[in-house]
Short mmCIF file of C-alpha atoms in Angstrom, two decimals:
data_model
loop_
_atom_site.label_atom_id
_atom_site.label_comp_id
_atom_site.label_asym_id
_atom_site.label_seq_id
_atom_site.Cartn_x
_atom_site.Cartn_y
_atom_site.Cartn_z
CA UNK A 1 0.07 28.54 -12.56
CA UNK A 2 3.65 29.98 -11.93
CA UNK A 3 4.81 31.69 -8.70
CA UNK A 4 5.62 35.51 -8.75
CA UNK A 5 7.73 38.22 -5.96
CA UNK A 6 7.96 41.36 -6.06
CA UNK A 7 10.62 42.42 -3.59
CA UNK A 8 11.68 45.81 -2.07
CA UNK A 9 14.41 45.39 0.72
CA UNK A 10 17.67 47.11 2.15
CA UNK A 11 19.59 45.84 -1.14
CA UNK A 12 17.59 48.17 -3.47
CA UNK A 13 15.49 50.29 -1.52
CA UNK A 14 16.35 52.79 0.95
CA UNK A 15 14.84 53.22 4.56
CA UNK A 16 12.68 56.62 3.33
CA UNK A 17 10.97 54.51 0.64
CA UNK A 18 10.56 51.12 2.88
CA UNK A 19 8.72 53.05 5.33
CA UNK A 20 6.35 54.47 3.08
CA UNK A 21 6.01 50.71 1.61
CA UNK A 22 5.33 49.65 5.31
CA UNK A 23 2.54 47.15 5.85
CA UNK A 24 2.81 46.79 9.34
CA UNK A 25 -0.61 48.39 9.65
CA UNK A 26 -3.59 45.64 9.84
CA UNK A 27 -5.75 47.64 7.75
CA UNK A 28 -3.04 48.53 5.29
CA UNK A 29 -1.86 44.87 4.84
CA UNK A 30 -5.83 43.97 4.41
CA UNK A 31 -6.32 46.73 2.17
CA UNK A 32 -2.76 45.56 -0.17
CA UNK A 33 -4.03 41.93 0.12
CA UNK A 34 -7.75 43.16 -1.07
CA UNK A 35 -6.73 45.09 -3.65
CA UNK A 36 -4.02 42.43 -5.37
CA UNK A 37 -6.37 39.36 -5.09
CA UNK A 38 -9.04 41.46 -6.82
CA UNK A 39 -6.99 40.78 -10.20
CA UNK A 40 -8.40 37.86 -12.09
CA UNK A 41 -4.25 36.95 -12.98
CA UNK A 42 -4.06 36.43 -8.92
CA UNK A 43 -4.44 33.00 -7.58
CA UNK A 44 -3.10 33.72 -4.30
CA UNK A 45 -0.64 36.33 -2.39
CA UNK A 46 0.72 37.31 1.01
CA UNK A 47 2.25 40.53 1.95
CA UNK A 48 5.67 39.99 4.23
CA UNK A 49 6.70 43.83 6.18
CA UNK A 50 9.27 43.91 8.12
CA UNK A 51 11.95 46.63 8.94
CA UNK A 52 14.37 45.68 6.09
CA UNK A 53 11.84 44.33 3.50
CA UNK A 54 8.29 44.27 1.88
CA UNK A 55 7.66 41.83 -0.39
CA UNK A 56 4.24 39.97 -2.02
CA UNK A 57 4.66 36.72 -2.64
CA UNK A 58 1.92 35.66 -5.08
CA UNK A 59 0.55 32.43 -7.03
CA UNK A 60 -0.39 34.24 -10.75
CA UNK A 61 -1.60 33.37 -14.13
CA UNK A 62 1.22 35.13 -15.69
CA UNK A 63 3.92 36.67 -14.13
CA UNK A 64 4.70 40.31 -16.21
CA UNK A 65 0.95 41.09 -15.79
CA UNK A 66 0.64 40.18 -12.18
CA UNK A 67 3.55 42.35 -11.26
CA UNK A 68 2.31 45.43 -12.61
CA UNK A 69 -0.84 44.87 -11.26
CA UNK A 70 0.88 44.01 -7.95
CA UNK A 71 3.36 47.58 -8.22
CA UNK A 72 0.21 49.20 -9.43
CA UNK A 73 -1.42 48.39 -5.93
CA UNK A 74 1.31 49.27 -4.20
CA UNK A 75 1.67 52.41 -5.80
CA UNK A 76 -2.02 53.74 -4.83
CA UNK A 77 -1.90 52.44 -1.35
CA UNK A 78 1.78 53.93 -0.73
CA UNK A 79 1.59 57.30 -2.49
CA UNK A 80 4.83 56.66 -4.55
CA UNK A 81 4.79 56.51 -8.36
CA UNK A 82 4.41 53.46 -10.15
CA UNK A 83 7.41 54.39 -12.50
CA UNK A 84 9.69 54.56 -9.37
CA UNK A 85 8.39 50.84 -7.87
CA UNK A 86 9.24 49.64 -11.30
CA UNK A 87 12.58 50.77 -11.55
CA UNK A 88 13.25 49.64 -7.49
CA UNK A 89 11.39 46.29 -7.57
CA UNK A 90 13.40 42.72 -7.35
CA UNK A 91 10.62 40.54 -9.46
CA UNK A 92 11.07 36.48 -9.10
CA UNK A 93 9.59 34.02 -11.20
CA UNK A 94 8.61 30.66 -10.55
CA UNK A 95 12.46 28.64 -9.76
CA UNK A 96 13.50 32.33 -9.10
CA UNK A 97 10.59 32.69 -6.99
CA UNK A 98 11.02 29.73 -4.86
CA UNK A 99 14.50 30.00 -4.34
CA UNK A 100 13.96 33.66 -2.70
CA UNK A 101 11.73 32.35 -0.83
CA UNK A 102 13.42 29.68 0.62
CA UNK A 103 16.27 31.83 0.82
CA UNK A 104 14.16 34.82 2.90
CA UNK A 105 12.67 31.97 5.16
CA UNK A 106 16.62 30.88 5.92
CA UNK A 107 17.80 34.41 6.51
CA UNK A 108 20.10 34.18 3.90
CA UNK A 109 18.31 37.55 2.26
CA UNK A 110 18.62 39.30 5.56
CA UNK A 111 20.36 42.68 6.25
CA UNK A 112 21.91 40.45 8.87
CA UNK A 113 22.74 36.93 7.79
CA UNK A 114 21.32 34.47 10.27
CA UNK A 115 18.94 36.47 11.87
CA UNK A 116 16.59 34.15 13.61
CA UNK A 117 13.45 36.58 13.30
CA UNK A 118 12.12 36.55 9.76
CA UNK A 119 11.27 32.69 10.17
CA UNK A 120 8.67 33.76 13.04
CA UNK A 121 7.67 36.85 10.64
CA UNK A 122 7.23 34.76 7.68
CA UNK A 123 4.93 32.91 9.61
CA UNK A 124 2.90 34.80 10.58
CA UNK A 125 2.56 36.92 7.34
CA UNK A 126 1.23 33.50 5.60
CA UNK A 127 -1.15 32.92 8.70
CA UNK A 128 -2.28 36.34 8.31
CA UNK A 129 -2.95 35.97 4.50
CA UNK A 130 -4.62 32.56 4.48
CA UNK A 131 -7.20 33.70 7.70
CA UNK A 132 -8.14 36.68 5.00
CA UNK A 133 -8.76 33.88 2.49
CA UNK A 134 -5.91 34.93 0.08
CA UNK A 135 -3.76 31.94 0.62
CA UNK A 136 -4.35 28.51 -0.41
CA UNK A 137 -2.71 24.93 -1.22
CA UNK A 138 -0.42 26.61 -3.80
CA UNK A 139 1.66 29.20 -1.85
CA UNK A 140 0.91 26.58 1.12
CA UNK A 141 2.98 24.12 -0.68
CA UNK A 142 5.36 27.01 -1.21
CA UNK A 143 5.70 27.90 3.03
CA UNK A 144 5.76 24.39 4.03
CA UNK A 145 8.99 23.57 1.94
CA UNK A 146 9.82 27.06 3.29
CA UNK A 147 10.07 26.24 6.75
CA UNK A 148 11.25 23.39 6.04
CA UNK A 149 14.36 24.58 3.99
CA UNK A 150 15.09 26.89 6.96
CA UNK A 151 15.27 24.48 8.99
CA UNK A 152 17.56 22.28 7.71
CA UNK A 153 19.77 25.44 7.17
CA UNK A 154 19.68 25.75 11.03
CA UNK A 155 20.80 22.07 11.69
CA UNK A 156 23.24 21.73 8.89
CA UNK A 157 24.59 24.69 8.91
CA UNK A 158 26.16 27.28 11.91
CA UNK A 159 24.71 30.15 10.18
CA UNK A 160 22.60 31.10 13.17
CA UNK A 161 25.31 30.19 15.51
CA UNK A 162 24.67 33.18 18.33
CA UNK A 163 22.11 34.28 16.49
CA UNK A 164 22.18 38.16 15.06
CA UNK A 165 19.20 40.32 14.97
CA UNK A 166 19.01 44.26 13.66
CA UNK A 167 17.98 45.11 17.58
CA UNK A 168 21.71 42.94 18.86
CA UNK A 169 23.34 44.59 16.08
CA UNK A 170 22.62 48.44 17.67
CA UNK A 171 23.07 47.29 20.47
CA UNK A 172 26.93 46.10 19.44
CA UNK A 173 27.20 49.72 17.96
CA UNK A 174 26.22 51.17 21.54
CA UNK A 175 28.85 49.12 22.83
CA UNK A 176 31.28 50.12 20.39
CA UNK A 177 30.57 53.74 20.88
CA UNK A 178 30.90 53.70 24.98
CA UNK A 179 33.62 50.38 25.38
CA UNK A 180 31.27 48.90 28.23
CA UNK A 181 27.37 49.13 28.89
CA UNK A 182 28.22 47.89 32.18
CA UNK A 183 26.12 50.33 34.79
CA UNK A 184 24.36 52.37 32.32
CA UNK A 185 20.97 52.90 31.73
CA UNK A 186 19.29 52.57 28.27
CA UNK A 187 15.72 53.98 27.47
CA UNK A 188 13.77 51.73 25.22
CA UNK A 189 10.81 53.25 23.41
CA UNK A 190 8.22 50.16 22.55
CA UNK A 191 7.26 46.84 24.23
CA UNK A 192 7.21 44.65 21.23
CA UNK A 193 8.98 41.76 19.74
CA UNK A 194 11.82 44.30 18.61
CA UNK A 195 12.05 46.23 21.63
CA UNK A 196 12.01 42.92 24.22
CA UNK A 197 15.02 41.96 21.93
CA UNK A 198 16.94 44.85 22.49
CA UNK A 199 16.28 45.03 26.11
CA UNK A 200 17.40 41.59 26.44
CA UNK A 201 20.67 42.21 24.59
CA UNK A 202 21.28 45.29 26.56
CA UNK A 203 20.79 43.65 29.82
CA UNK A 204 23.28 40.61 28.78
CA UNK A 205 25.95 42.95 28.44
CA UNK A 206 25.22 44.92 31.93
CA UNK A 207 23.13 47.44 31.29
CA UNK A 208 19.72 48.30 32.61
CA UNK A 209 16.32 49.36 30.68
CA UNK A 210 13.46 51.26 31.09
CA UNK A 211 10.30 50.36 29.46
CA UNK A 212 8.76 53.02 28.13
CA UNK A 213 4.91 52.34 26.14
CA UNK A 214 2.21 53.69 24.60
CA UNK A 215 0.59 51.21 26.87
CA UNK A 216 1.82 51.13 30.29
CA UNK A 217 0.33 47.80 31.29
CA UNK A 218 2.21 46.31 28.39
CA UNK A 219 5.28 48.18 29.35
CA UNK A 220 5.02 47.08 32.93
CA UNK A 221 4.80 42.97 31.76
CA UNK A 222 7.67 43.44 29.45
CA UNK A 223 10.12 45.07 32.39
CA UNK A 224 8.83 42.89 35.04
CA UNK A 225 9.90 39.23 32.62
CA UNK A 226 13.03 41.03 32.12
CA UNK A 227 13.72 41.10 35.51
CA UNK A 228 14.68 42.69 38.69
CA UNK A 229 16.23 46.71 38.24
CA UNK A 230 14.06 47.49 34.81
CA UNK A 231 11.78 50.16 35.49
CA UNK A 232 8.73 50.99 33.33
CA UNK A 233 6.50 54.01 32.17
CA UNK A 234 4.13 55.41 29.81
CA UNK A 235 4.59 57.32 26.58
CA UNK A 236 3.30 60.61 27.60
CA UNK A 237 6.37 60.73 29.75
CA UNK A 238 9.04 59.98 27.31
CA UNK A 239 9.96 63.50 27.17
CA UNK A 240 11.96 63.05 30.57
CA UNK A 241 14.07 60.26 29.95
CA UNK A 242 14.95 61.09 26.67
CA UNK A 243 16.43 64.30 28.04
CA UNK A 244 18.22 62.33 31.20
CA UNK A 245 19.98 59.37 30.01
CA UNK A 246 22.31 58.77 26.94
CA UNK A 247 21.58 55.88 25.24
CA UNK A 248 17.80 55.88 23.74
CA UNK A 249 16.14 52.69 21.65
CA UNK A 250 12.86 53.22 19.74
CA UNK A 251 10.94 49.85 18.13
CA UNK A 252 7.14 51.01 18.25
CA UNK A 253 4.69 49.78 15.48
CA UNK A 254 3.92 53.74 15.04
CA UNK A 255 3.20 55.12 11.53
CA UNK A 256 4.47 58.16 12.21
CA UNK A 257 7.61 59.65 13.86
CA UNK A 258 7.11 59.42 18.43
CA UNK A 259 10.19 61.10 19.24
CA UNK A 260 10.44 64.64 17.64
CA UNK A 261 12.59 67.62 18.14
CA UNK A 262 9.81 69.45 20.40
CA UNK A 263 10.51 66.57 23.31
CA UNK A 264 14.32 67.41 23.13
CA UNK A 265 15.94 69.87 25.77
CA UNK A 266 19.68 71.12 25.29
CA UNK A 267 21.97 69.01 27.39
CA UNK A 268 25.89 69.05 28.37
CA UNK A 269 26.52 65.03 27.47
CA UNK A 270 26.11 63.59 24.38
CA UNK A 271 23.36 61.20 23.38
CA UNK A 272 22.97 58.20 20.82
CA UNK A 273 19.54 57.64 19.54
CA UNK A 274 18.83 54.12 17.60
CA UNK A 275 15.95 53.91 15.52
CA UNK A 276 14.94 50.44 14.68
CA UNK A 277 11.76 50.74 13.68
CA UNK A 278 10.30 50.82 10.41
CA UNK A 279 8.48 54.01 9.80
CA UNK A 280 11.07 55.21 11.19
CA UNK A 281 10.13 56.83 15.28
CA UNK A 282 12.89 59.29 15.35
CA UNK A 283 12.28 62.79 13.71
CA UNK A 284 14.79 64.62 15.64
CA UNK A 285 17.81 66.88 14.44
CA UNK A 286 21.39 65.69 14.80
CA UNK A 287 23.67 68.07 16.44
CA UNK A 288 26.79 68.02 18.04
CA UNK A 289 25.70 66.06 21.01
CA UNK A 290 23.06 63.95 19.60
CA UNK A 291 23.73 61.22 17.34
CA UNK A 292 20.98 59.24 15.68
CA UNK A 293 21.18 55.44 14.24
CA UNK A 294 18.87 54.32 11.78
CA UNK A 295 18.65 50.41 10.62
CA UNK A 296 20.45 51.23 7.44
CA UNK A 297 23.48 53.15 9.48
CA UNK A 298 24.40 50.15 11.11
CA UNK A 299 25.99 48.17 7.52
CA UNK A 300 29.42 48.47 8.55
CA UNK A 301 28.68 45.79 12.03
CA UNK A 302 26.24 43.79 9.11
CA UNK A 303 29.16 43.66 6.86
CA UNK A 304 31.10 42.23 9.43
CA UNK A 305 28.38 39.37 10.20
CA UNK A 306 28.36 38.74 6.26
CA UNK A 307 32.37 38.20 6.12
CA UNK A 308 31.64 35.96 9.18
CA UNK A 309 29.39 33.41 7.57
CA UNK A 310 30.02 33.62 4.01
CA UNK A 311 31.41 29.84 4.42
CA UNK A 312 28.02 29.32 6.06
CA UNK A 313 26.17 30.93 3.64
CA UNK A 314 27.44 29.16 0.45
CA UNK A 315 26.95 25.93 2.45
CA UNK A 316 22.80 27.11 3.30
CA UNK A 317 22.33 28.30 -0.56
CA UNK A 318 23.23 24.90 -1.64
CA UNK A 319 20.53 23.28 0.53
CA UNK A 320 18.02 26.19 -0.62
CA UNK A 321 18.91 25.28 -4.00
CA UNK A 322 18.23 21.33 -3.37
CA UNK A 323 15.16 22.27 -1.81
CA UNK A 324 13.93 24.40 -4.41
CA UNK A 325 14.73 21.48 -6.83
CA UNK A 326 12.74 19.04 -4.45
CA UNK A 327 10.02 21.62 -4.26
CA UNK A 328 9.61 21.66 -8.59
CA UNK A 329 9.62 17.77 -8.73
CA UNK A 330 6.76 17.62 -6.14
CA UNK A 331 4.53 19.99 -8.45
CA UNK A 332 5.58 17.62 -11.31
CA UNK A 333 4.39 14.81 -9.69
CA UNK A 334 1.64 16.13 -8.05
CA UNK A 335 0.68 17.74 -11.86
CA UNK A 336 1.04 14.00 -13.21
CA UNK A 337 -1.49 12.23 -10.60
CA UNK A 338 -4.88 13.69 -12.19
CA UNK A 339 -3.31 12.16 -15.70
CA UNK A 340 -2.65 8.65 -14.28
CA UNK A 341 -5.78 8.85 -12.15
CA UNK A 342 -7.81 9.90 -15.58
CA UNK A 343 -6.16 7.38 -17.81
CA UNK A 344 -7.42 4.15 -15.31
CA UNK A 345 -10.24 5.61 -15.02
CA UNK A 346 -10.77 5.16 -18.83
CA UNK A 347 -9.56 1.66 -18.40
CA UNK A 348 -11.92 0.83 -15.87
CA UNK A 349 -14.50 2.44 -17.69
CA UNK A 350 -14.20 0.99 -20.95
CA UNK A 351 -13.04 -2.57 -19.28
CA UNK A 352 -16.91 -2.31 -17.35
CA UNK A 353 -18.69 -1.20 -20.36
CA UNK A 354 -17.45 -4.18 -22.64
CA UNK A 355 -18.48 -6.35 -19.49
CA UNK A 356 -21.74 -5.47 -19.63
CA UNK A 357 -21.80 -5.75 -23.29
CA UNK A 358 -20.77 -9.36 -23.28
CA UNK A 359 -23.10 -10.38 -20.15
CA UNK A 360 -26.10 -8.57 -22.45
CA UNK A 361 -25.00 -10.64 -25.59
CA UNK A 362 -24.75 -13.67 -24.05
CA UNK A 363 -21.00 -14.27 -24.47
CA UNK A 364 -20.51 -14.80 -20.66
CA UNK A 365 -22.48 -16.11 -18.01
CA UNK A 366 -23.91 -14.11 -15.65
CA UNK A 367 -22.38 -16.38 -12.83
CA UNK A 368 -19.00 -15.94 -14.32
CA UNK A 369 -19.28 -11.78 -14.10
CA UNK A 370 -17.21 -11.47 -10.72
CA UNK A 371 -14.44 -13.26 -12.20
CA UNK A 372 -14.39 -11.71 -15.11
CA UNK A 373 -14.31 -8.32 -13.71
CA UNK A 374 -11.27 -9.28 -12.05
CA UNK A 375 -9.84 -10.56 -14.61
CA UNK A 376 -10.30 -7.48 -16.99
CA UNK A 377 -8.76 -5.97 -13.91
CA UNK A 378 -5.87 -7.26 -13.89
CA UNK A 379 -5.47 -7.06 -17.45
CA UNK A 380 -5.92 -2.85 -17.34
CA UNK A 381 -3.40 -2.80 -14.37
CA UNK A 382 -0.87 -5.06 -15.79
CA UNK A 383 -1.28 -3.31 -18.90
CA UNK A 384 -0.85 0.44 -17.53
CA UNK A 385 2.22 -0.73 -15.14
CA UNK A 386 4.86 0.30 -17.52
CA UNK A 387 3.24 3.66 -18.51
CA UNK A 388 2.22 4.76 -15.27
CA UNK A 389 6.07 4.53 -14.20
CA UNK A 390 7.58 6.02 -17.08
CA UNK A 391 4.57 8.95 -16.95
CA UNK A 392 5.63 9.60 -13.05
CA UNK A 393 9.56 9.35 -14.14
CA UNK A 394 8.49 12.14 -17.10
CA UNK A 395 7.24 14.31 -14.61
CA UNK A 396 10.59 14.53 -12.64
CA UNK A 397 12.26 15.57 -15.76
CA UNK A 398 12.76 19.55 -16.60
CA UNK A 399 10.54 20.39 -19.57
CA UNK A 400 7.92 17.82 -19.63
CA UNK A 401 5.21 19.54 -19.60
CA UNK A 402 4.52 19.56 -23.50
CA UNK A 403 5.10 15.60 -23.17
CA UNK A 404 3.20 15.30 -20.49
CA UNK A 405 0.12 17.91 -22.28
CA UNK A 406 0.49 15.71 -24.78
CA UNK A 407 -0.12 12.44 -23.61
CA UNK A 408 -3.32 13.87 -21.94
CA UNK A 409 -4.57 14.76 -25.28
CA UNK A 410 -3.83 11.65 -26.73
CA UNK A 411 -6.21 9.90 -23.89
CA UNK A 412 -8.16 13.02 -24.11
CA UNK A 413 -7.63 13.72 -20.44
CA UNK A 414 -8.71 16.85 -19.66
CA UNK A 415 -5.71 18.88 -17.87
CA UNK A 416 -6.34 19.38 -14.06
CA UNK A 417 -5.16 20.71 -11.03
CA UNK A 418 -4.35 18.96 -8.20
CA UNK A 419 -7.02 19.02 -5.35
CA UNK A 420 -6.29 22.00 -3.14
CA UNK A 421 -5.94 20.98 0.32
CA UNK A 422 -6.16 23.36 3.48
CA UNK A 423 -3.60 21.56 5.45
CA UNK A 424 -2.57 22.54 8.86
CA UNK A 425 0.79 22.18 8.48
CA UNK A 426 2.78 21.11 10.93
CA UNK A 427 5.22 24.22 11.38
CA UNK A 428 2.39 25.94 12.25
CA UNK A 429 2.08 24.32 15.48
CA UNK A 430 6.02 24.98 16.84
#
C-alpha cells in the first residue's frame, strides 16, 4: 500500500486552468471520486478543491499507475488534455505525499502562508469522501495525523498569528488603493465563508457592506450577523449596486460568471472589482475606470506575507518533518503487529496440540492439565519475549520491510493488513 497525491496549485497552474479543475460542485465532486475509485489500483481517495488548489489524495497499490488514472479521470471530467495536466501536476509519493498533506493542513503550502481556512476545507473534503464510501482507515490515519500536526504548528509557532486569508489580502489591497476604507461602502456578492470573511475584514477596516446573494434569506442572515448598518439584497438587483459603488467583492460558488459586461454602465468614477472565487465570478472587461483583481493578482501582498513568516515557516516545516516520520513509524508498528500475533498464535496452537497428545498417551494426568497448560504458556511467552521486542524495534527502522517479510516467511505467517477501523477522530468534533 502506498500514499499518493496529485496536486494542482497556484504554484504550477494558473487560475484559468484551476477554475476548470474546480470540484466545488457536489455533483462534480461525486463524479470524480466515483471515476477515480473505479480502478482496482485505488484503495481510497478524496478530493480537496479550493480557490488556490485542487488535490487528489489517495491510498494506492502503485503510484505511477494510480497517478495516470487520476489525471485521466480529471481530464475526462474537466475537458483538459491529459498531456497538459500531466505536465503541470505535482505528484507526490509515500513519504513525500504525507509530508505534502501535513504541510497543506498546516497552511504552509497555501498562497497565503498561515491562513486558517485550509484546515476546515481539508476536514470537509475528508468527511465528504468518507460519507460517500471513498475513504477508510488508510486515509483516516493520515488525516488524523495531519490535523494533529496542524494543531502543533499553530500552538508552537506564530505562523497563524494575525491570521491572513485570500479575503483579507483582497481587503488589504483595497485599503492600499484608497488609503482608508473608513466610511466607504463595499458590495459583496455571495454569502458563503469567503464572502463572510471579506465582510468582517471590511467592517473591521471601517467600511459598511451590502450583501448580495441569489438566496436573499441567506444574504439577510449574514447581514444581520455582521451588525447594524449592513444591508442585503437579491442577486437579481446586483446591477444597480455595481454601478453605484466603487468597491465590489465577489465570492460565490457559481460554476459560471455572475458579473458580466451587460450589467455594467459607464461611470465617471473608478470601480475596483475583487474576484476571490474559483471558478471566477467576474467576466467584465477592464477599462480606464474599471480594475479587476483576481486571486492570482494578489501575489505582491502574498510575497510580503511570505517574507514576514519565513522564519516561523522553517520551524513549522521541522514540525511537519517530525510528524511525517512519526506517522510512518506508526504504520510500521501497525504492520508488525499481525506478524507478532501470528507467531504467538502458532506457539499457542503448538503448545495445546502437544499437551493434548501428552494427555492422550498418558504422559500427563488429566488432573495436571491446567498446571501443565499454564507452565507451557509461560515457557512460550518467555521464549518469544526477546523476538517480540526485536520485531517491534525492527519495525521502527527504515527499510525493514524485507526483513519483516522474511520473518513472516520463516514462521509461515501470511502478510496481513492491519484491521480497518472506522474511528470517529477527535478532530471531527472540534
